Coordinates of C-alpha atoms in Angstrom, one line a residue:
M1 CA -27.9 -2.8 -12.8
K2 CA -25.3 -4.3 -10.5
T3 CA -25.5 -3.2 -6.9
L4 CA -23.5 -3.9 -3.7
V5 CA -25.8 -4.6 -0.8
C6 CA -24.8 -4.7 2.9
A7 CA -27.2 -7.6 3.7
Q8 CA -26.3 -7.6 7.4
P9 CA -23.4 -6.6 9.5
R10 CA -20.1 -7.8 8.0
K11 CA -21.8 -9.3 4.9
F12 CA -21.8 -7.8 1.4
E13 CA -23.6 -9.3 -1.6
Y14 CA -23.6 -8.3 -5.2
R15 CA -27.2 -8.2 -6.5
Y16 CA -28.9 -7.1 -9.7
Q17 CA -32.0 -4.9 -9.6
P18 CA -33.8 -2.7 -12.1
T19 CA -32.1 0.4 -13.3
P20 CA -33.9 3.4 -11.9
E21 CA -36.5 5.1 -14.1
L22 CA -36.7 8.8 -14.5
I23 CA -39.5 10.5 -12.5
K24 CA -40.6 14.1 -12.1
D25 CA -38.1 16.6 -10.7
H26 CA -35.4 13.9 -10.5
S27 CA -32.2 13.0 -12.3
I28 CA -30.2 9.9 -12.9
I29 CA -26.4 9.7 -12.4
K30 CA -24.1 7.1 -13.7
I31 CA -21.8 6.5 -10.8
K32 CA -18.0 6.8 -11.4
R33 CA -16.6 7.2 -7.9
V34 CA -17.7 6.3 -4.4
G35 CA -15.7 7.4 -1.4
V36 CA -15.8 5.1 1.6
C37 CA -16.4 7.0 4.9
G38 CA -16.8 6.2 8.6
T39 CA -20.5 5.8 8.2
D40 CA -20.0 3.0 5.7
L41 CA -17.4 1.3 7.9
H42 CA -19.7 1.6 10.9
A43 CA -22.6 0.3 8.9
F44 CA -20.6 -2.7 7.9
E45 CA -19.6 -3.3 11.5
G46 CA -23.2 -2.9 12.7
T47 CA -22.6 0.2 14.8
Q48 CA -24.3 2.9 12.7
P49 CA -27.4 4.0 14.8
F50 CA -29.6 5.2 12.0
L51 CA -29.2 2.4 9.5
S52 CA -31.3 -0.8 8.9
Y53 CA -30.4 -3.8 6.7
P54 CA -30.3 -4.7 3.9
R55 CA -28.9 -1.4 2.6
I56 CA -26.9 -0.2 -0.4
L57 CA -24.2 2.0 1.2
G58 CA -22.4 5.0 -0.2
H59 CA -23.1 8.8 -0.2
E60 CA -19.7 10.3 -1.2
L61 CA -20.4 10.1 -4.9
S62 CA -19.5 11.5 -8.3
G63 CA -20.5 10.5 -11.8
E64 CA -22.0 11.6 -15.1
L65 CA -25.5 13.1 -15.4
I66 CA -27.4 10.9 -18.0
A67 CA -31.0 12.1 -17.6
G68 CA -32.8 14.8 -15.7
I69 CA -36.1 16.6 -15.3
N70 CA -36.2 20.1 -13.9
A71 CA -32.4 20.4 -13.7
P72 CA -31.9 23.9 -15.2
G73 CA -28.3 24.7 -16.0
F74 CA -27.1 21.1 -16.1
E75 CA -26.1 19.3 -19.3
L76 CA -26.2 15.6 -20.1
N77 CA -22.9 13.8 -19.6
E78 CA -21.4 16.5 -17.4
V79 CA -19.6 15.5 -14.2
V80 CA -21.7 16.1 -11.1
S81 CA -22.2 15.2 -7.5
F82 CA -25.1 15.8 -5.3
M83 CA -26.1 16.6 -1.7
P84 CA -27.1 13.2 -0.3
Y85 CA -29.5 14.5 2.4
F86 CA -33.1 14.5 1.1
N87 CA -35.3 16.8 3.2
C88 CA -39.1 17.3 3.3
G89 CA -39.0 21.1 2.9
E90 CA -41.9 21.5 5.3
C91 CA -40.8 20.8 8.9
I92 CA -39.5 23.4 11.4
A93 CA -35.9 22.7 10.5
C94 CA -36.5 23.1 6.8
R95 CA -38.6 26.2 7.3
S96 CA -35.7 27.8 9.2
G97 CA -33.1 27.0 6.5
R98 CA -31.6 24.0 8.3
S99 CA -32.5 21.2 5.9
N100 CA -29.5 19.3 7.1
C101 CA -31.4 18.3 10.3
C102 CA -34.8 17.9 8.7
V103 CA -37.3 16.1 11.0
R104 CA -37.9 13.5 8.2
L105 CA -34.4 13.5 6.7
Q106 CA -33.4 10.6 4.5
V107 CA -29.7 10.3 4.0
C108 CA -28.6 8.4 0.9
G109 CA -26.8 5.2 1.9
V110 CA -28.2 5.3 5.4
H111 CA -32.0 5.7 5.6
I112 CA -32.4 4.9 1.9
D113 CA -30.2 3.0 -0.6
G114 CA -27.1 4.8 -1.7
G115 CA -24.5 4.9 -4.4
M116 CA -22.7 1.6 -4.4
A117 CA -24.6 0.9 -7.6
E118 CA -24.1 1.6 -11.3
Y119 CA -26.9 4.2 -11.4
V120 CA -28.6 6.3 -8.8
L121 CA -31.8 8.4 -8.9
V122 CA -31.7 11.7 -7.0
P123 CA -33.8 14.9 -6.6
S124 CA -32.7 17.3 -9.3
K125 CA -32.5 20.1 -6.7
S126 CA -29.7 18.2 -5.0
L127 CA -27.3 18.3 -8.0
L128 CA -23.9 20.0 -7.8
H129 CA -21.8 21.2 -10.8
A130 CA -18.2 20.0 -10.8
Q131 CA -17.1 23.4 -12.1
G132 CA -14.0 21.8 -13.6
L133 CA -13.2 19.6 -10.7
S134 CA -12.2 15.9 -11.2
L135 CA -14.3 12.9 -10.4
D136 CA -12.1 12.2 -7.4
E137 CA -12.4 15.7 -6.1
M138 CA -16.2 15.7 -6.5
A139 CA -16.4 12.4 -4.5
L140 CA -14.5 14.2 -1.7
V141 CA -16.8 17.2 -1.5
E142 CA -19.4 15.7 0.8
P143 CA -17.0 14.6 3.6
L144 CA -15.2 17.9 3.4
A145 CA -18.6 19.7 3.7
I146 CA -19.2 17.8 6.9
G147 CA -16.1 19.3 8.4
A148 CA -16.8 22.7 7.0
H149 CA -20.3 22.7 8.6
G150 CA -18.8 21.7 12.0
V151 CA -16.4 24.6 11.8
R152 CA -19.1 27.0 10.8
R153 CA -21.2 25.7 13.8
A154 CA -18.2 26.4 16.0
A155 CA -18.0 30.0 14.6
V156 CA -14.2 29.7 14.6
E157 CA -12.5 33.1 14.9
P158 CA -9.0 34.0 13.7
G159 CA -6.3 33.3 16.2
E160 CA -8.1 31.0 18.5
F161 CA -7.0 27.5 19.3
V162 CA -9.1 24.7 17.8
L163 CA -8.6 21.1 19.0
V164 CA -9.8 18.5 16.5
V165 CA -10.1 15.1 18.1
G166 CA -9.8 12.4 15.4
T167 CA -7.8 12.7 12.2
G168 CA -9.8 10.6 9.8
P169 CA -11.1 12.2 6.6
I170 CA -13.9 14.1 8.5
G171 CA -11.4 15.3 11.1
M172 CA -9.0 16.4 8.3
G173 CA -11.8 18.3 6.7
A174 CA -12.5 20.1 10.0
I175 CA -8.8 20.8 10.3
E176 CA -8.7 22.3 6.8
F177 CA -11.6 24.6 7.3
A178 CA -10.6 25.6 10.8
R179 CA -7.3 26.7 9.3
I180 CA -9.1 28.6 6.5
A181 CA -11.2 30.3 9.2
G182 CA -7.9 31.5 10.8
G183 CA -7.9 29.0 13.7
K184 CA -4.7 27.7 15.2
V185 CA -5.3 23.9 14.9
I186 CA -4.2 21.2 17.3
A187 CA -4.8 17.6 16.0
L188 CA -5.3 14.8 18.6
D189 CA -5.4 11.1 17.7
L190 CA -4.1 7.7 18.8
N191 CA -2.7 7.0 15.3
E192 CA 0.8 8.5 15.0
R193 CA 0.8 7.8 11.2
R194 CA -2.2 10.0 10.8
L195 CA -0.8 12.7 13.0
Q196 CA 2.3 12.8 10.9
F197 CA 0.1 13.1 7.8
C198 CA -1.6 16.1 9.3
K199 CA 1.7 17.7 10.1
N200 CA 3.4 16.9 6.7
K201 CA 0.4 17.3 4.3
L202 CA -2.0 19.6 6.0
G203 CA 0.5 21.9 7.7
V204 CA -0.8 21.3 11.3
S205 CA 1.7 22.9 13.7
H206 CA 0.6 21.1 16.8
T207 CA -0.2 17.4 17.0
V208 CA -0.8 15.4 20.2
N209 CA -0.9 11.6 20.6
A210 CA -3.8 10.7 22.9
L211 CA -1.6 7.9 24.4
E212 CA 0.8 10.5 25.8
P213 CA 0.9 10.4 29.6
D214 CA -0.1 14.0 30.1
V215 CA -2.4 15.2 27.3
D216 CA -3.8 18.0 29.5
G217 CA -0.3 19.3 30.1
R218 CA 0.6 19.3 26.4
L219 CA -2.6 21.2 25.5
R220 CA -1.9 23.7 28.3
E221 CA 1.7 24.1 27.0
I222 CA 0.5 24.7 23.4
T223 CA -2.2 27.2 24.4
N224 CA -0.2 29.1 27.0
G225 CA -2.2 27.7 29.8
D226 CA -5.6 28.6 28.3
M227 CA -6.8 25.3 26.7
P228 CA -8.6 25.3 23.3
T229 CA -11.6 27.6 23.0
V230 CA -13.0 25.2 20.4
V231 CA -13.1 21.4 20.6
I232 CA -14.4 19.4 17.7
D233 CA -14.9 15.7 18.0
A234 CA -14.6 13.8 14.7
T235 CA -14.1 10.3 16.2
G236 CA -17.6 9.0 17.1
S237 CA -15.9 7.3 20.0
L238 CA -17.7 7.5 23.3
K239 CA -14.5 7.4 25.3
A240 CA -12.9 10.2 23.2
I241 CA -16.0 12.4 23.5
N242 CA -16.3 12.0 27.2
N243 CA -12.6 12.7 27.7
A244 CA -12.6 15.8 25.5
F245 CA -14.9 17.8 27.8
K246 CA -12.0 18.5 30.1
F247 CA -9.9 19.9 27.2
M248 CA -12.3 22.8 26.6
A249 CA -11.3 26.3 27.8
H250 CA -13.5 28.4 30.0
G251 CA -16.1 30.0 27.8
G252 CA -15.4 27.4 25.1
R253 CA -17.5 25.5 22.5
F254 CA -17.6 21.7 22.0
V255 CA -18.9 20.6 18.7
L256 CA -19.8 16.9 18.1
I257 CA -19.4 15.9 14.4
G258 CA -18.8 12.3 15.3
L259 CA -21.8 10.1 16.2
Q260 CA -22.0 7.0 18.4
R261 CA -24.8 5.0 20.0
G262 CA -24.2 5.5 23.7
D263 CA -25.0 8.2 26.2
I264 CA -22.6 11.1 26.7
S265 CA -21.4 11.5 30.3
F266 CA -19.5 14.5 31.8
S267 CA -19.1 16.4 35.0
H268 CA -21.9 19.0 35.3
P269 CA -19.9 21.2 37.7
E270 CA -16.8 21.2 35.4
F271 CA -18.9 22.0 32.4
H272 CA -21.0 24.5 34.2
K273 CA -18.1 26.5 35.7
R274 CA -16.7 26.9 32.1
E275 CA -20.1 28.2 30.9
G276 CA -19.4 25.8 28.0
T277 CA -21.5 25.5 24.9
L278 CA -22.2 22.0 23.6
M279 CA -23.6 21.5 20.1
S280 CA -24.0 18.8 17.5
S281 CA -23.2 19.2 13.8
R282 CA -25.3 17.1 11.5
N283 CA -24.5 16.7 7.8
A284 CA -24.1 20.0 5.8
T285 CA -26.0 22.7 3.9
R286 CA -25.7 23.9 0.3
E287 CA -23.7 26.8 1.7
D288 CA -21.1 24.4 3.1
F289 CA -21.0 22.4 -0.2
E290 CA -20.4 25.6 -2.2
H291 CA -17.7 26.7 0.3
V292 CA -15.9 23.4 -0.3
I293 CA -16.1 23.5 -4.1
S294 CA -14.8 27.1 -4.0
S295 CA -12.0 26.1 -1.7
L296 CA -11.0 23.2 -4.0
K297 CA -11.1 25.4 -7.1
N298 CA -8.9 28.1 -5.6
G299 CA -6.4 25.6 -4.2
A300 CA -7.0 26.4 -0.5
I301 CA -7.3 22.7 0.0
R302 CA -5.8 19.8 -2.0
P303 CA -7.5 16.6 -0.7
S304 CA -6.3 14.2 -3.4
T305 CA -3.5 13.1 -1.0
Y306 CA -6.3 11.8 1.3
I307 CA -6.9 8.9 -1.2
T308 CA -4.6 6.1 0.0
H309 CA -6.5 3.0 -1.2
R310 CA -8.5 2.2 -4.3
A311 CA -10.6 -0.7 -5.4
S312 CA -12.7 -1.4 -8.4
F313 CA -16.5 -1.8 -7.8
N314 CA -16.2 -5.5 -8.7
N315 CA -13.6 -6.1 -6.0
V316 CA -15.1 -4.2 -3.0
I317 CA -16.1 -7.4 -1.1
T318 CA -12.5 -8.6 -1.2
E319 CA -11.0 -5.2 -0.1
F320 CA -13.5 -3.6 2.2
E321 CA -13.0 -5.5 5.5
G322 CA -9.2 -4.7 5.4
W323 CA -10.0 -1.0 5.4
L324 CA -11.3 -1.4 9.0
N325 CA -7.9 -2.3 10.2
P326 CA -6.0 0.7 11.5
G327 CA -2.7 -1.0 10.5
S328 CA -3.7 -0.8 6.9
G329 CA -2.9 2.9 6.8
V330 CA -6.1 3.8 5.1
I331 CA -7.1 7.4 5.2
K332 CA -9.6 7.5 2.3
A333 CA -10.5 4.5 0.2
M334 CA -12.0 5.3 -3.2
I335 CA -14.2 2.9 -5.3
D336 CA -13.8 3.2 -9.1
F337 CA -16.5 2.3 -11.6
D338 CA -14.4 2.9 -14.7

């Protein structure tokens, strides 16, 4: 089968390797769509902290089930996706129902080879039914689940202000699910085009450009002087994360969905006097995936507008580097295998 390998930072190569063979308790998916996410872009840049090279990227996937063992309820040739976080089932995190942060977690496309290939072998227990959703929609389930999990970690309550820092696809997912939870969402970003997208397409009432001279003042104005009780970082930018501590209300929660290599730095007295809560949000659980699929089915979210760029699998090398350019206007790039 044909694969696309990130051989080293900023170098893709098409390679041929054996098509996966079916093994116990696993299934084979013929890939039809791969969504490109920040993890893939950071891997290409060489800034993804958990990835080694060479690596086949891609974990936002959908396709057709062509073979399976111990996959009850699934039929051959049906549209599927899967949870791309393969856990051990035995460690303290797994035993407590938090398989998303398994001690020995292997994320497809990061720790192990992913879906930029014609076929992929996955544990049958990770499969997800499309339930009538399209290939595009199923390839968007995983990034939406990341945002849904972050919002669930934050325990967003109706009526509270939620500041989402970073309006890429992960941030947009956090915006959508914070809204569904009843939060009053504020979007913060440097990219005015994305802020306008959030306002026009996602119905965000309050947007703030991080380049404004008085971001603190704008947030105080929006929140009637209180500041947001939930701050969610979806940038993975060290500067943005460190800056956002000061945006949190007294008694607030700060959730880190974004990931970067460096050390976080903040004023202990400022954080202490707020009695702030700081937490990370890693991957997602089946509960989050099911919440996303249900929200797609009932029309609570309509993420097809996220897809701004497309490329065929055979042309990814030509197109990919351009997606790193903020001026390209890319929100979500989708790779087609049809």
